[in-house]
mmCIF file of N, CA and C in Angstrom:
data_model
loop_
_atom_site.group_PDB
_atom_site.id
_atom_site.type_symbol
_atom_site.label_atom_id
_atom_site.label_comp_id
_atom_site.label_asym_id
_atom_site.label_seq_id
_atom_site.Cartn_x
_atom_site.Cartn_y
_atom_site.Cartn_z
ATOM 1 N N UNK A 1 18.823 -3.032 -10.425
ATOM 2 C CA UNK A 1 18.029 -3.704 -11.431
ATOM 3 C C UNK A 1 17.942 -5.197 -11.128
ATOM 4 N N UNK A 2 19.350 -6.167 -10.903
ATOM 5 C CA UNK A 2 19.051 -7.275 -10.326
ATOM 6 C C UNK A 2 19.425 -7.487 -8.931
ATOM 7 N N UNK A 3 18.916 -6.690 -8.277
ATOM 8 C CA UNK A 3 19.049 -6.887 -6.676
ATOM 9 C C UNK A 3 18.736 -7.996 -6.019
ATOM 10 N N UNK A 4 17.738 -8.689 -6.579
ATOM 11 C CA UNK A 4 17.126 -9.973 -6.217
ATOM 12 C C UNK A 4 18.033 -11.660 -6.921
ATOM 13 N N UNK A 5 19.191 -11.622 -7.499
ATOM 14 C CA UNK A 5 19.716 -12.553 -7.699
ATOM 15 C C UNK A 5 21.218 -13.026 -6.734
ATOM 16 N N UNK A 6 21.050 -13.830 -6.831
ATOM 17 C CA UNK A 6 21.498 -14.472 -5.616
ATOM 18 C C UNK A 6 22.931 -14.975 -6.402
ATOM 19 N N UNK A 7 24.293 -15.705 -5.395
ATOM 20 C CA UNK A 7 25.102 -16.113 -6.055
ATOM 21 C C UNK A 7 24.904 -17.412 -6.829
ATOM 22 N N UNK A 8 24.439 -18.149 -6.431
ATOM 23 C CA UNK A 8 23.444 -19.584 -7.164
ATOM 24 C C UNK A 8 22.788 -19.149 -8.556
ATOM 25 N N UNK A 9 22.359 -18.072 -8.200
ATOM 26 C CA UNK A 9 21.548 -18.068 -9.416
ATOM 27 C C UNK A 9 22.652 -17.326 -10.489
ATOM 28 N N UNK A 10 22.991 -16.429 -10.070
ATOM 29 C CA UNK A 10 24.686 -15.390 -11.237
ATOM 30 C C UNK A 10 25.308 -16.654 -11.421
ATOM 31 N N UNK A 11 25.986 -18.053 -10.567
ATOM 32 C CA UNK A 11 26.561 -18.995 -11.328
ATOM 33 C C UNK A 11 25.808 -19.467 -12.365
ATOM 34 N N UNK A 12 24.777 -19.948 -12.115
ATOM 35 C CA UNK A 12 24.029 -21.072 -12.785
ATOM 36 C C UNK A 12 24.084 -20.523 -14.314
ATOM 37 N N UNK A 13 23.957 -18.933 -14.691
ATOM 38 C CA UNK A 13 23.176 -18.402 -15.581
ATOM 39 C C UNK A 13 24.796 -17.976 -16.317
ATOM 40 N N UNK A 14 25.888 -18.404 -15.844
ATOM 41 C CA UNK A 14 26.963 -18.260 -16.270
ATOM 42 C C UNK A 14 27.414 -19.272 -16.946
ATOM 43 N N UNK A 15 27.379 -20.425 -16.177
ATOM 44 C CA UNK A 15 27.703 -21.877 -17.071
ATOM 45 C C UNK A 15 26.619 -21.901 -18.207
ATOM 46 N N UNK A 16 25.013 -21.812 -17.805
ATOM 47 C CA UNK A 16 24.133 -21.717 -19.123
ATOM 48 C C UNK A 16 25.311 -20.888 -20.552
ATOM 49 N N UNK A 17 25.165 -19.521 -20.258
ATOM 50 C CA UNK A 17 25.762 -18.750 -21.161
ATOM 51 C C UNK A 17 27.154 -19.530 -21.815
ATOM 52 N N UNK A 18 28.148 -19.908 -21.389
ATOM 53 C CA UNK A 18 29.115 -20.829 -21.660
ATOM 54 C C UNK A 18 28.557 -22.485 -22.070
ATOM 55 N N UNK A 19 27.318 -23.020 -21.814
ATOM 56 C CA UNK A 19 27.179 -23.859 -22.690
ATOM 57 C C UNK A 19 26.223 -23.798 -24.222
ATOM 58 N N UNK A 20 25.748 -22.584 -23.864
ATOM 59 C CA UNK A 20 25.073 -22.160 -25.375
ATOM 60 C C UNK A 20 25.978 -21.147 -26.180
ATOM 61 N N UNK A 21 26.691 -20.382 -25.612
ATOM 62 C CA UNK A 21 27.516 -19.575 -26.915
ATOM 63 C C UNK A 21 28.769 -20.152 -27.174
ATOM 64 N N UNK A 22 29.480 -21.141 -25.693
ATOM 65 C CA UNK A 22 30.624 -21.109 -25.732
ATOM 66 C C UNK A 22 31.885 -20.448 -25.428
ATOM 67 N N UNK A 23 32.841 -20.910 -25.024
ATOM 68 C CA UNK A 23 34.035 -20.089 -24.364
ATOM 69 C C UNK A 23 34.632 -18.987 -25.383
ATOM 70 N N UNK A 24 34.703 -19.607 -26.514
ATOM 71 C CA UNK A 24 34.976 -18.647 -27.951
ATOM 72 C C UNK A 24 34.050 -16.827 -28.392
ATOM 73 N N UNK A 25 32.734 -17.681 -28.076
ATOM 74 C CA UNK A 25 32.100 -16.164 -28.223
ATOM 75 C C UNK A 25 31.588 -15.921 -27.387
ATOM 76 N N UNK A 26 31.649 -16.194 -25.701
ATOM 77 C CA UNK A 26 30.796 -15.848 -24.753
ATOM 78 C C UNK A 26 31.579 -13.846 -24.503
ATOM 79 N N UNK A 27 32.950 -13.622 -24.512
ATOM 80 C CA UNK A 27 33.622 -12.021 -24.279
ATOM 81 C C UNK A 27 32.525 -11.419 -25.595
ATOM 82 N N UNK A 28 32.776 -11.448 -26.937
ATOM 83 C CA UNK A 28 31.589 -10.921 -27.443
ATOM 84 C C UNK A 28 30.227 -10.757 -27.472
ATOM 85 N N UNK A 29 29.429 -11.861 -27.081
ATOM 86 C CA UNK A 29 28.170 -11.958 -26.740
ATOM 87 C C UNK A 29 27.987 -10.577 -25.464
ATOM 88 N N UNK A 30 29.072 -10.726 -24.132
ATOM 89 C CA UNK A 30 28.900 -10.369 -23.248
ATOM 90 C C UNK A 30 28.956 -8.484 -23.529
ATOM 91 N N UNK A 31 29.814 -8.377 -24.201
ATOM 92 C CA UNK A 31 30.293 -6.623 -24.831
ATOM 93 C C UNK A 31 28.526 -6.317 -25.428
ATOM 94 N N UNK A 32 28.121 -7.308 -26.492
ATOM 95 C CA UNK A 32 27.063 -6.724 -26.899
ATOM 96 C C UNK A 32 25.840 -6.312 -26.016
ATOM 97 N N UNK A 33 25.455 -7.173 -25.025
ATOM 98 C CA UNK A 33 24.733 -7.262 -24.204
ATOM 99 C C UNK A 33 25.080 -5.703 -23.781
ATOM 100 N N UNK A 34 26.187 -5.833 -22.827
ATOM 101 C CA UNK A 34 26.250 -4.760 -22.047
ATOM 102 C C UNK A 34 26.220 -3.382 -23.026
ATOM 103 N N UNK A 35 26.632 -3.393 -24.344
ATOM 104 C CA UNK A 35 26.663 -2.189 -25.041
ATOM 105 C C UNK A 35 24.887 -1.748 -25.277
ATOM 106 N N UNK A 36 24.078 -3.084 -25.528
ATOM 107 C CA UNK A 36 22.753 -2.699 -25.868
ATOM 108 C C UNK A 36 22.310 -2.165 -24.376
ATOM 109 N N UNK A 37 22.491 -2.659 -22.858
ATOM 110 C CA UNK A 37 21.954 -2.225 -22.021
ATOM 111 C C UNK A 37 22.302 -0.802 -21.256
ATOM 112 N N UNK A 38 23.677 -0.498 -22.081
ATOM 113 C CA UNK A 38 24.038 1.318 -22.225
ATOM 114 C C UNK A 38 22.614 1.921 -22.474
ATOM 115 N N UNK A 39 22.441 1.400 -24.307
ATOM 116 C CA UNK A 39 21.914 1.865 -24.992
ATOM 117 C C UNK A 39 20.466 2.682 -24.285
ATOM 118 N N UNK A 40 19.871 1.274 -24.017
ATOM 119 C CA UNK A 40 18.470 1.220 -23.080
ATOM 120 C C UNK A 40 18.778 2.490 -22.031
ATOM 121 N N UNK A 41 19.366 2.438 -21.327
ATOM 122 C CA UNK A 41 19.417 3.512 -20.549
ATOM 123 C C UNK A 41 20.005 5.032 -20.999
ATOM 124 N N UNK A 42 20.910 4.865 -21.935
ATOM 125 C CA UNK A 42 20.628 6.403 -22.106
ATOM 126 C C UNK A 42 19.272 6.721 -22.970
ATOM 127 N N UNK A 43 18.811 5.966 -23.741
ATOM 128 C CA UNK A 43 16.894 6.464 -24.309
ATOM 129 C C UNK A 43 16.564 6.554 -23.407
ATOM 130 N N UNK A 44 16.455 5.566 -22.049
ATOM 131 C CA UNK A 44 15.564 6.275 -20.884
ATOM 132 C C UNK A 44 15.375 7.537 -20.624
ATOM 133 N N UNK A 45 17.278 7.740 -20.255
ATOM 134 C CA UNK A 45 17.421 9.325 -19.538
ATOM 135 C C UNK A 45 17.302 10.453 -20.710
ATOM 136 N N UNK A 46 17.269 10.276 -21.813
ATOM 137 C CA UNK A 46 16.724 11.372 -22.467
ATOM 138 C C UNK A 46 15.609 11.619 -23.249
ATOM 139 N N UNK A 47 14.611 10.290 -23.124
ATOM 140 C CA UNK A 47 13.242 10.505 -22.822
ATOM 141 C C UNK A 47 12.983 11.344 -21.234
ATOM 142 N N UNK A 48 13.462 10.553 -20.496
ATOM 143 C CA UNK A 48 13.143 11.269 -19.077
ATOM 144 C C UNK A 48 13.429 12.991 -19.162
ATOM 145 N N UNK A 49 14.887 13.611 -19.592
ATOM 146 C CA UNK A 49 15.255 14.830 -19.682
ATOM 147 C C UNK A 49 14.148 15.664 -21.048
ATOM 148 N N UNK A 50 13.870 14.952 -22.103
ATOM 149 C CA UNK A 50 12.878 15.414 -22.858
ATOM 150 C C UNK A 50 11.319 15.649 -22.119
ATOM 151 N N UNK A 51 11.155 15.109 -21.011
ATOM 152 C CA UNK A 51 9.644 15.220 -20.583
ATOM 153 C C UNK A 51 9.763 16.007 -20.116
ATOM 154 N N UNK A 52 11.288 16.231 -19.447
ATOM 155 C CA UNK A 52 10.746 17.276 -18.118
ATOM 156 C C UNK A 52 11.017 18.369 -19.133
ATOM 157 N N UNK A 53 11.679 19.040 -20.158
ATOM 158 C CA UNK A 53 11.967 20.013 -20.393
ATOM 159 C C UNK A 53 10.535 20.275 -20.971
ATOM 160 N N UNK A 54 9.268 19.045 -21.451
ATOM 161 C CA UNK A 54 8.194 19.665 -22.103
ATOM 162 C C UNK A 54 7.535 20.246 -21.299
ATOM 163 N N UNK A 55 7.278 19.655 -19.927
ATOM 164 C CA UNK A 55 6.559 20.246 -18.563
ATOM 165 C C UNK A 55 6.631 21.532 -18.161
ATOM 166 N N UNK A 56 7.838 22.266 -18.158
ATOM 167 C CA UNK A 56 8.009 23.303 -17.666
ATOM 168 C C UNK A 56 8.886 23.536 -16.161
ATOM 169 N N UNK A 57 9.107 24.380 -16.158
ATOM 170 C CA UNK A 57 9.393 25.046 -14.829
ATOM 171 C C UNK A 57 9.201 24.765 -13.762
ATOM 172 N N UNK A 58 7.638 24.342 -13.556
ATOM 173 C CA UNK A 58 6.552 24.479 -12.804
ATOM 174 C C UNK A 58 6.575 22.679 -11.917
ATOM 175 N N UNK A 59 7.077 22.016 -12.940
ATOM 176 C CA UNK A 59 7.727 20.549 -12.432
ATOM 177 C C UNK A 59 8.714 20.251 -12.332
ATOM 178 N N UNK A 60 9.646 21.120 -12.111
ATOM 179 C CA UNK A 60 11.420 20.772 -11.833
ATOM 180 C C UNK A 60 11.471 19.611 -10.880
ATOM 181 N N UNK A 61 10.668 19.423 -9.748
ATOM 182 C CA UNK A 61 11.032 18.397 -8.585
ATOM 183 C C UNK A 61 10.033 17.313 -9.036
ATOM 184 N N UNK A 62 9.427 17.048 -10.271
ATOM 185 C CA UNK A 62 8.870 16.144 -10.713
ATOM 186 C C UNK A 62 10.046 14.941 -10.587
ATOM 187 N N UNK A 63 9.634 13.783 -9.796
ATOM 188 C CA UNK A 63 10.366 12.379 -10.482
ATOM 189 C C UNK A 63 9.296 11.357 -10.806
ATOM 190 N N UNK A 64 10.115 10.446 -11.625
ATOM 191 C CA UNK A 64 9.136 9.270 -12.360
ATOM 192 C C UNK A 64 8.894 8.514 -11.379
ATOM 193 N N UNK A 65 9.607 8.208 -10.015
ATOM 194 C CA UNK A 65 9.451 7.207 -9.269
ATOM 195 C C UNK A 65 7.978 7.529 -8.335
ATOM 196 N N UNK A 66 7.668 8.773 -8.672
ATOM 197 C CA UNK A 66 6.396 9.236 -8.106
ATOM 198 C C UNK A 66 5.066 8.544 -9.060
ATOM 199 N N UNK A 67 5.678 7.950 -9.850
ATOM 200 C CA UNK A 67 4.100 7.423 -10.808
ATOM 201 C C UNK A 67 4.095 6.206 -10.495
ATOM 202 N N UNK A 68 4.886 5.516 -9.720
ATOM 203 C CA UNK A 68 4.377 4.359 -9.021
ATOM 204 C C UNK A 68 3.301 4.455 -8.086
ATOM 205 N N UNK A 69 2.106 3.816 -7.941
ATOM 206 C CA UNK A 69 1.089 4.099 -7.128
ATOM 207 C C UNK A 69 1.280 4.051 -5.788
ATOM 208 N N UNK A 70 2.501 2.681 -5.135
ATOM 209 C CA UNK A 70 2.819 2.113 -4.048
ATOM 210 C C UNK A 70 3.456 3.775 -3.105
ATOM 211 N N UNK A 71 4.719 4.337 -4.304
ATOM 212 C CA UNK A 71 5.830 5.554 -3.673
ATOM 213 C C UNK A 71 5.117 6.811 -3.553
ATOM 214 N N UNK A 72 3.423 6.601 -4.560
ATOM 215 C CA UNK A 72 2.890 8.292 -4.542
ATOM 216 C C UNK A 72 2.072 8.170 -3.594
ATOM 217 N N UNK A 73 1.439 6.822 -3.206
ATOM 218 C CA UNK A 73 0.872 7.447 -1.775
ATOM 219 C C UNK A 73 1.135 7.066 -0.644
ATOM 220 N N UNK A 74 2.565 6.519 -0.762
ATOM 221 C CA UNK A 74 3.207 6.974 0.722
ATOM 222 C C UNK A 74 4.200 8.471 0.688
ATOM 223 N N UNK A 75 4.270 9.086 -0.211
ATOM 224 C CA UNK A 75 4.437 10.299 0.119
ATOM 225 C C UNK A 75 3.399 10.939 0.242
ATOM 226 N N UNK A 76 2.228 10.778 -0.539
ATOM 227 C CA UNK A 76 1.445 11.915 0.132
ATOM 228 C C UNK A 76 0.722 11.581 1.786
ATOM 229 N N UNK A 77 0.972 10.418 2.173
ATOM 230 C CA UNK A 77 0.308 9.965 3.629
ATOM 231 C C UNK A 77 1.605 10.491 4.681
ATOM 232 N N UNK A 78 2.817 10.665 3.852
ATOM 233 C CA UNK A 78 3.577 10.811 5.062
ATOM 234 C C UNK A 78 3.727 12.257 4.882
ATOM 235 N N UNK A 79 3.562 12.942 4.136
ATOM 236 C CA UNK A 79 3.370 14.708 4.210
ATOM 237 C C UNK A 79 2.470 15.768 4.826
ATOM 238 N N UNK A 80 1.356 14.340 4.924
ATOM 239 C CA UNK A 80 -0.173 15.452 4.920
ATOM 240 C C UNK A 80 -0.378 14.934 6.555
ATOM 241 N N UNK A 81 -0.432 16.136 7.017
ATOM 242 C CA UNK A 81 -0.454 16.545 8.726
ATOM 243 C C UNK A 81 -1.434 16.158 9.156
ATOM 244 N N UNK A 82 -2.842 16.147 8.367
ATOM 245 C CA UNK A 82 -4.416 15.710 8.461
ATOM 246 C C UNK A 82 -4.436 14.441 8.956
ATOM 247 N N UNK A 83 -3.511 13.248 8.385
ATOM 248 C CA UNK A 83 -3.523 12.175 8.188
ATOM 249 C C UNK A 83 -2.322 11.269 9.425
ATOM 250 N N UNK A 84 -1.505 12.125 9.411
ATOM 251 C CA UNK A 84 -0.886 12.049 10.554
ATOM 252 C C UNK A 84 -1.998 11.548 11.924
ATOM 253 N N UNK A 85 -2.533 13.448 12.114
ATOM 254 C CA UNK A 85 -3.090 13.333 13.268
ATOM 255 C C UNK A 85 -4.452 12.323 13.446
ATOM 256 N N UNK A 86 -4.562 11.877 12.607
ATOM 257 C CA UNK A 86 -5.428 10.806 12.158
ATOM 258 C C UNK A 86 -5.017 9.836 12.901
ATOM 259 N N UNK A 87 -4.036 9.617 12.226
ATOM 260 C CA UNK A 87 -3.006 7.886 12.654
ATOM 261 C C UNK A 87 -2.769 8.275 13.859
ATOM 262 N N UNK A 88 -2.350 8.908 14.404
ATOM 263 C CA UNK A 88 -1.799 9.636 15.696
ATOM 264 C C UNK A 88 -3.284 9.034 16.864
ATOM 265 N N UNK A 89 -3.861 9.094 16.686
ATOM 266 C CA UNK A 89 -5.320 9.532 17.295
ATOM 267 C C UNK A 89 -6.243 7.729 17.148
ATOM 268 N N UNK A 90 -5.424 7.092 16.018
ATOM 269 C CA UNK A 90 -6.425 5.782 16.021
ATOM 270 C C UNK A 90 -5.298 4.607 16.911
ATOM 271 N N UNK A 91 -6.344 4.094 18.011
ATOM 272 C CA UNK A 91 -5.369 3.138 18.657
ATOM 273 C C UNK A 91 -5.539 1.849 18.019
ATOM 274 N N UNK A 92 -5.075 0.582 16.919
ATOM 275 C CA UNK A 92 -5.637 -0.284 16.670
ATOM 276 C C UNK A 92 -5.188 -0.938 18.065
ATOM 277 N N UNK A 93 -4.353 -1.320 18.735
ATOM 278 C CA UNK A 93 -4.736 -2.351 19.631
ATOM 279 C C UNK A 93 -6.193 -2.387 20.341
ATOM 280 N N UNK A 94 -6.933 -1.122 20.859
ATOM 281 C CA UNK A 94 -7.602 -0.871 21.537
ATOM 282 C C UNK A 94 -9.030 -1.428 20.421
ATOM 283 N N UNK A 95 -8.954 -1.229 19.009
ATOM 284 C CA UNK A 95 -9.954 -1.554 18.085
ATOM 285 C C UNK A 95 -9.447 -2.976 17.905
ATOM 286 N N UNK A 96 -8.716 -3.796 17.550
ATOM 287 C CA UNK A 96 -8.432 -5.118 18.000
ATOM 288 C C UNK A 96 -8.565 -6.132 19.061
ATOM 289 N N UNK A 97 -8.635 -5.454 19.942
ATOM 290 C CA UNK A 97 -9.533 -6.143 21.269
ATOM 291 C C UNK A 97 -10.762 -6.232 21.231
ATOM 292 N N UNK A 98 -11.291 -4.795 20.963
ATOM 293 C CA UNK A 98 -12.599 -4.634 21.014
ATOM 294 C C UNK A 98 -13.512 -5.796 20.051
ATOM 295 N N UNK A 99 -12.826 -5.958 18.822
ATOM 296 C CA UNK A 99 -13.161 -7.122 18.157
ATOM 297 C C UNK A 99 -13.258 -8.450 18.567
ATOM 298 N N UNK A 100 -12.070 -8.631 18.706
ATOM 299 C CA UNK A 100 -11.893 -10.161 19.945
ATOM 300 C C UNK A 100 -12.555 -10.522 20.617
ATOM 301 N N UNK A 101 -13.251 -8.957 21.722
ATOM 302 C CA UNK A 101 -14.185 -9.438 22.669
ATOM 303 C C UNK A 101 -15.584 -9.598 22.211
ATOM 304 N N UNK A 102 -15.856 -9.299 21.100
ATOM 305 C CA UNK A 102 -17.398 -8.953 20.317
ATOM 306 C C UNK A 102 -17.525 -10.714 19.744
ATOM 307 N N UNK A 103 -16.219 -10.814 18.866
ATOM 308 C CA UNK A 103 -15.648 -12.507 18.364
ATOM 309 C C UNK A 103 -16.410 -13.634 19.596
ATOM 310 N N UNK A 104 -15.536 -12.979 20.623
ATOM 311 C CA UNK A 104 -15.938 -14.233 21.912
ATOM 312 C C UNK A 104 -17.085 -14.363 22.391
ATOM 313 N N UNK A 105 -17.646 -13.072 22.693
ATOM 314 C CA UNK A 105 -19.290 -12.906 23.375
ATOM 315 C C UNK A 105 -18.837 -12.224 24.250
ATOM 316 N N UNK A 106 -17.554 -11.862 24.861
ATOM 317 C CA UNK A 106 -17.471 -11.029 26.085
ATOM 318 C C UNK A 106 -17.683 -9.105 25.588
ATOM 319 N N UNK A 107 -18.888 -8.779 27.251
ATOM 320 C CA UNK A 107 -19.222 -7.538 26.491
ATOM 321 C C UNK A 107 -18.022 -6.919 27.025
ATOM 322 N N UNK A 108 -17.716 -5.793 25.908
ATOM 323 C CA UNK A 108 -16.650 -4.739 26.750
ATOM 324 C C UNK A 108 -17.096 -3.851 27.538
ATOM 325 N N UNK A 109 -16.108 -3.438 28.688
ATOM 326 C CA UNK A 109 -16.117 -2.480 29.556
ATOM 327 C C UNK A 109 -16.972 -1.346 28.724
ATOM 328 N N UNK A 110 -18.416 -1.186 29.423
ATOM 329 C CA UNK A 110 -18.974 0.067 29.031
ATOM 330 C C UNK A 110 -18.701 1.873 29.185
ATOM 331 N N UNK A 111 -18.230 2.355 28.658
ATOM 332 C CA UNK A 111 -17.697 3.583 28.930
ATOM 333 C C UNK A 111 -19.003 4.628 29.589
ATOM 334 N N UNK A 112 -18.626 5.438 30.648
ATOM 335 C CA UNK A 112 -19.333 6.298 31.032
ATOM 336 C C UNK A 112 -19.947 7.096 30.116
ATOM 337 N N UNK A 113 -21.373 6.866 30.605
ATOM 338 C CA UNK A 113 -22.333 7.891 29.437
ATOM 339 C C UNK A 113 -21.819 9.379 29.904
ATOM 340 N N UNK A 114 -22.359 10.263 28.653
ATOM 341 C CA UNK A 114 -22.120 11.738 28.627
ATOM 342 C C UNK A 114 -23.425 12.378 30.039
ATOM 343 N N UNK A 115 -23.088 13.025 30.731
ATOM 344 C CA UNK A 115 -23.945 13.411 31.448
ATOM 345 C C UNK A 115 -24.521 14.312 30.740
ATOM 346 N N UNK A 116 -26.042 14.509 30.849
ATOM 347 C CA UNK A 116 -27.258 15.529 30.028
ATOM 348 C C UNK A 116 -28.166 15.018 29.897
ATOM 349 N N UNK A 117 -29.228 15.670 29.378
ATOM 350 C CA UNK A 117 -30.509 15.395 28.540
ATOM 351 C C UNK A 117 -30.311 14.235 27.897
ATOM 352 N N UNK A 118 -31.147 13.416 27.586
ATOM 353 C CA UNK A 118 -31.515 12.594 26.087
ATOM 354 C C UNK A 118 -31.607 11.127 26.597
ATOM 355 N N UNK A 119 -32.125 10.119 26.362
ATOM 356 C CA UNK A 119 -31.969 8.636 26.465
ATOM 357 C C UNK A 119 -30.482 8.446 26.661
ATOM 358 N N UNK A 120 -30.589 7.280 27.769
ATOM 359 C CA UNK A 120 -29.105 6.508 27.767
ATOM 360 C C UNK A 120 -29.354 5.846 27.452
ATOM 361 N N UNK A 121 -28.721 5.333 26.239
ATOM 362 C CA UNK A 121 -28.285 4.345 25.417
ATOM 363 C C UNK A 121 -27.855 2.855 25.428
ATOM 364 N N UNK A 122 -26.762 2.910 27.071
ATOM 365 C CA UNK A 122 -26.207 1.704 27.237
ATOM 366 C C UNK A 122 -27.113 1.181 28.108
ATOM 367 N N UNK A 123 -28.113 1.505 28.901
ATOM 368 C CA UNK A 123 -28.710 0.609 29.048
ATOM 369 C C UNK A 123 -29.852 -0.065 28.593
ATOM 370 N N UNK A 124 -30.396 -1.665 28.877
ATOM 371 C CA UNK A 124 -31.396 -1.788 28.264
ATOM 372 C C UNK A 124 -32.767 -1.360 28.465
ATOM 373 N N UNK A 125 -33.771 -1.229 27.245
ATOM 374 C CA UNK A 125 -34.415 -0.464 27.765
ATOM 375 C C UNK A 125 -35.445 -1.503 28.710
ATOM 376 N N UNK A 126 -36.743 -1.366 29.584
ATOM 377 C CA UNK A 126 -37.218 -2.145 29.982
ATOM 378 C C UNK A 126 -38.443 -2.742 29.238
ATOM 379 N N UNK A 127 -38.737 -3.908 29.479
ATOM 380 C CA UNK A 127 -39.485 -4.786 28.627
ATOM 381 C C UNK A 127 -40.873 -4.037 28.550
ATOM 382 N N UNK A 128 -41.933 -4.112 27.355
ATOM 383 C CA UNK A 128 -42.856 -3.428 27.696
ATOM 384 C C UNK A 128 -44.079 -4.016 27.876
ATOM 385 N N UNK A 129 -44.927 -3.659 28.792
ATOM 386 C CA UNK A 129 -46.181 -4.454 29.671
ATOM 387 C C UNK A 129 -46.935 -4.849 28.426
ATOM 388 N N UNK A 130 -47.642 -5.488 28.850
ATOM 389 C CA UNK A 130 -48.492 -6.437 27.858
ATOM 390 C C UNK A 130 -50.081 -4.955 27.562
ATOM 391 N N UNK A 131 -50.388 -4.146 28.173
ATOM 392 C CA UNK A 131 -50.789 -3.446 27.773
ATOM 393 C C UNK A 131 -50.221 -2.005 26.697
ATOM 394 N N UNK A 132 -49.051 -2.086 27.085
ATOM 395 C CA UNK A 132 -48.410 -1.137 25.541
ATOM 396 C C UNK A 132 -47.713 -2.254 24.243
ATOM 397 N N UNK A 133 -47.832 -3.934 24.401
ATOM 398 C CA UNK A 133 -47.487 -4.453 23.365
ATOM 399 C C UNK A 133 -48.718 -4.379 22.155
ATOM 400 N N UNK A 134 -48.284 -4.022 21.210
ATOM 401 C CA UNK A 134 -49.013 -4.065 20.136
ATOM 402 C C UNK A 134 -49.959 -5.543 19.507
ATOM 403 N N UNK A 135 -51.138 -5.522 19.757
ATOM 404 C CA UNK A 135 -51.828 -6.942 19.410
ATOM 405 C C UNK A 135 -51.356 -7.374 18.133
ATOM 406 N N UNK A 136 -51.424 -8.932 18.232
ATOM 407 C CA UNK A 136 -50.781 -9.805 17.109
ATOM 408 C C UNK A 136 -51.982 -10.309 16.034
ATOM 409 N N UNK A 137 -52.330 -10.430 14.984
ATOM 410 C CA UNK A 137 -53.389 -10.468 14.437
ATOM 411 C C UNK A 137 -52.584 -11.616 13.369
ATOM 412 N N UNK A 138 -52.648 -12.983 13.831
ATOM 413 C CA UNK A 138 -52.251 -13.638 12.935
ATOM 414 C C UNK A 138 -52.752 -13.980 11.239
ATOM 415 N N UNK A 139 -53.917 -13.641 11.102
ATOM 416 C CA UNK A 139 -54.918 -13.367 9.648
ATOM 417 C C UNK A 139 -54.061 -12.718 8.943
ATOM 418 N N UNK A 140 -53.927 -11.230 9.826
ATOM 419 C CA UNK A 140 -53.286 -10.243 8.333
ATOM 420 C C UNK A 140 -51.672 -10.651 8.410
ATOM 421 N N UNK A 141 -51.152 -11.131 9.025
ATOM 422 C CA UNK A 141 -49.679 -11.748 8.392
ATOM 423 C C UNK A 141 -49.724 -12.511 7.035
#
């Protein structure tokens, strides 16, 4: 719960407590605290044990830490085989370069066309003669 406090900070918040309640009632202050933060946690766990018993059967391996959005979909990305072979299959360095070089102006290494039928693609096509360019009719612009 406070994983993130440091020894600096547990002192600091100790002398506070000893200059606002005092040495006299800081052991009581401290009992109550900790008795109310019992408290808090057992309502948790038997709200928590009340849900699951409303659910059923059918959610025994239900946990709450799954309704965090961050923990539910890295379990379902690290379960699902689809997604794997996905990740498996995408190289970012290779898509990170490719960017870089697009960034700079340098063209990348063109990959061998598919041999077959159909237009090739990577190259350009050739300019077209002044008899297949389409006349310019500056009026109707």
């Amino acid at each position: 719960m406070f994983n993130d406090i440091g020894a600096l900070e547990l002192v600091t918040i100790v002398v506070l407590a000893i200059l606002v309640f005092g040495p006299d009632k800081l052991p009581k202050v401290v009992q109550d605290v900790a008795g109310f933060v019992r408290k808090i946690r057992a309502f948790s766990d038997s709200a928590k044990q009340d849900i699951r018993s409303e659910l059923g059967p059918d959610f025994k391996d239900f946990e709450f830490e799954d309704l965090n959005p961050k923990t539910f979909i890295r379990k379902q990305l690290s379960t699902n085989e689809d997604l794997r072979d996905i990740r498996s299959s995408f190289d970012l360095r290779q898509e990170l370069n490719d960017v870089t070089d697009a960034v700079n102006g340098r063209d990348p290494e063109p990959e061998p066309a598919p041999a077959g039928p159909g237009p090739d693609l990577v190259k350009k096509p050739a300019a077209p003669s002044s008899e297949q360019r389409t006349p310019f009719d500056a009026d109707a612009t």
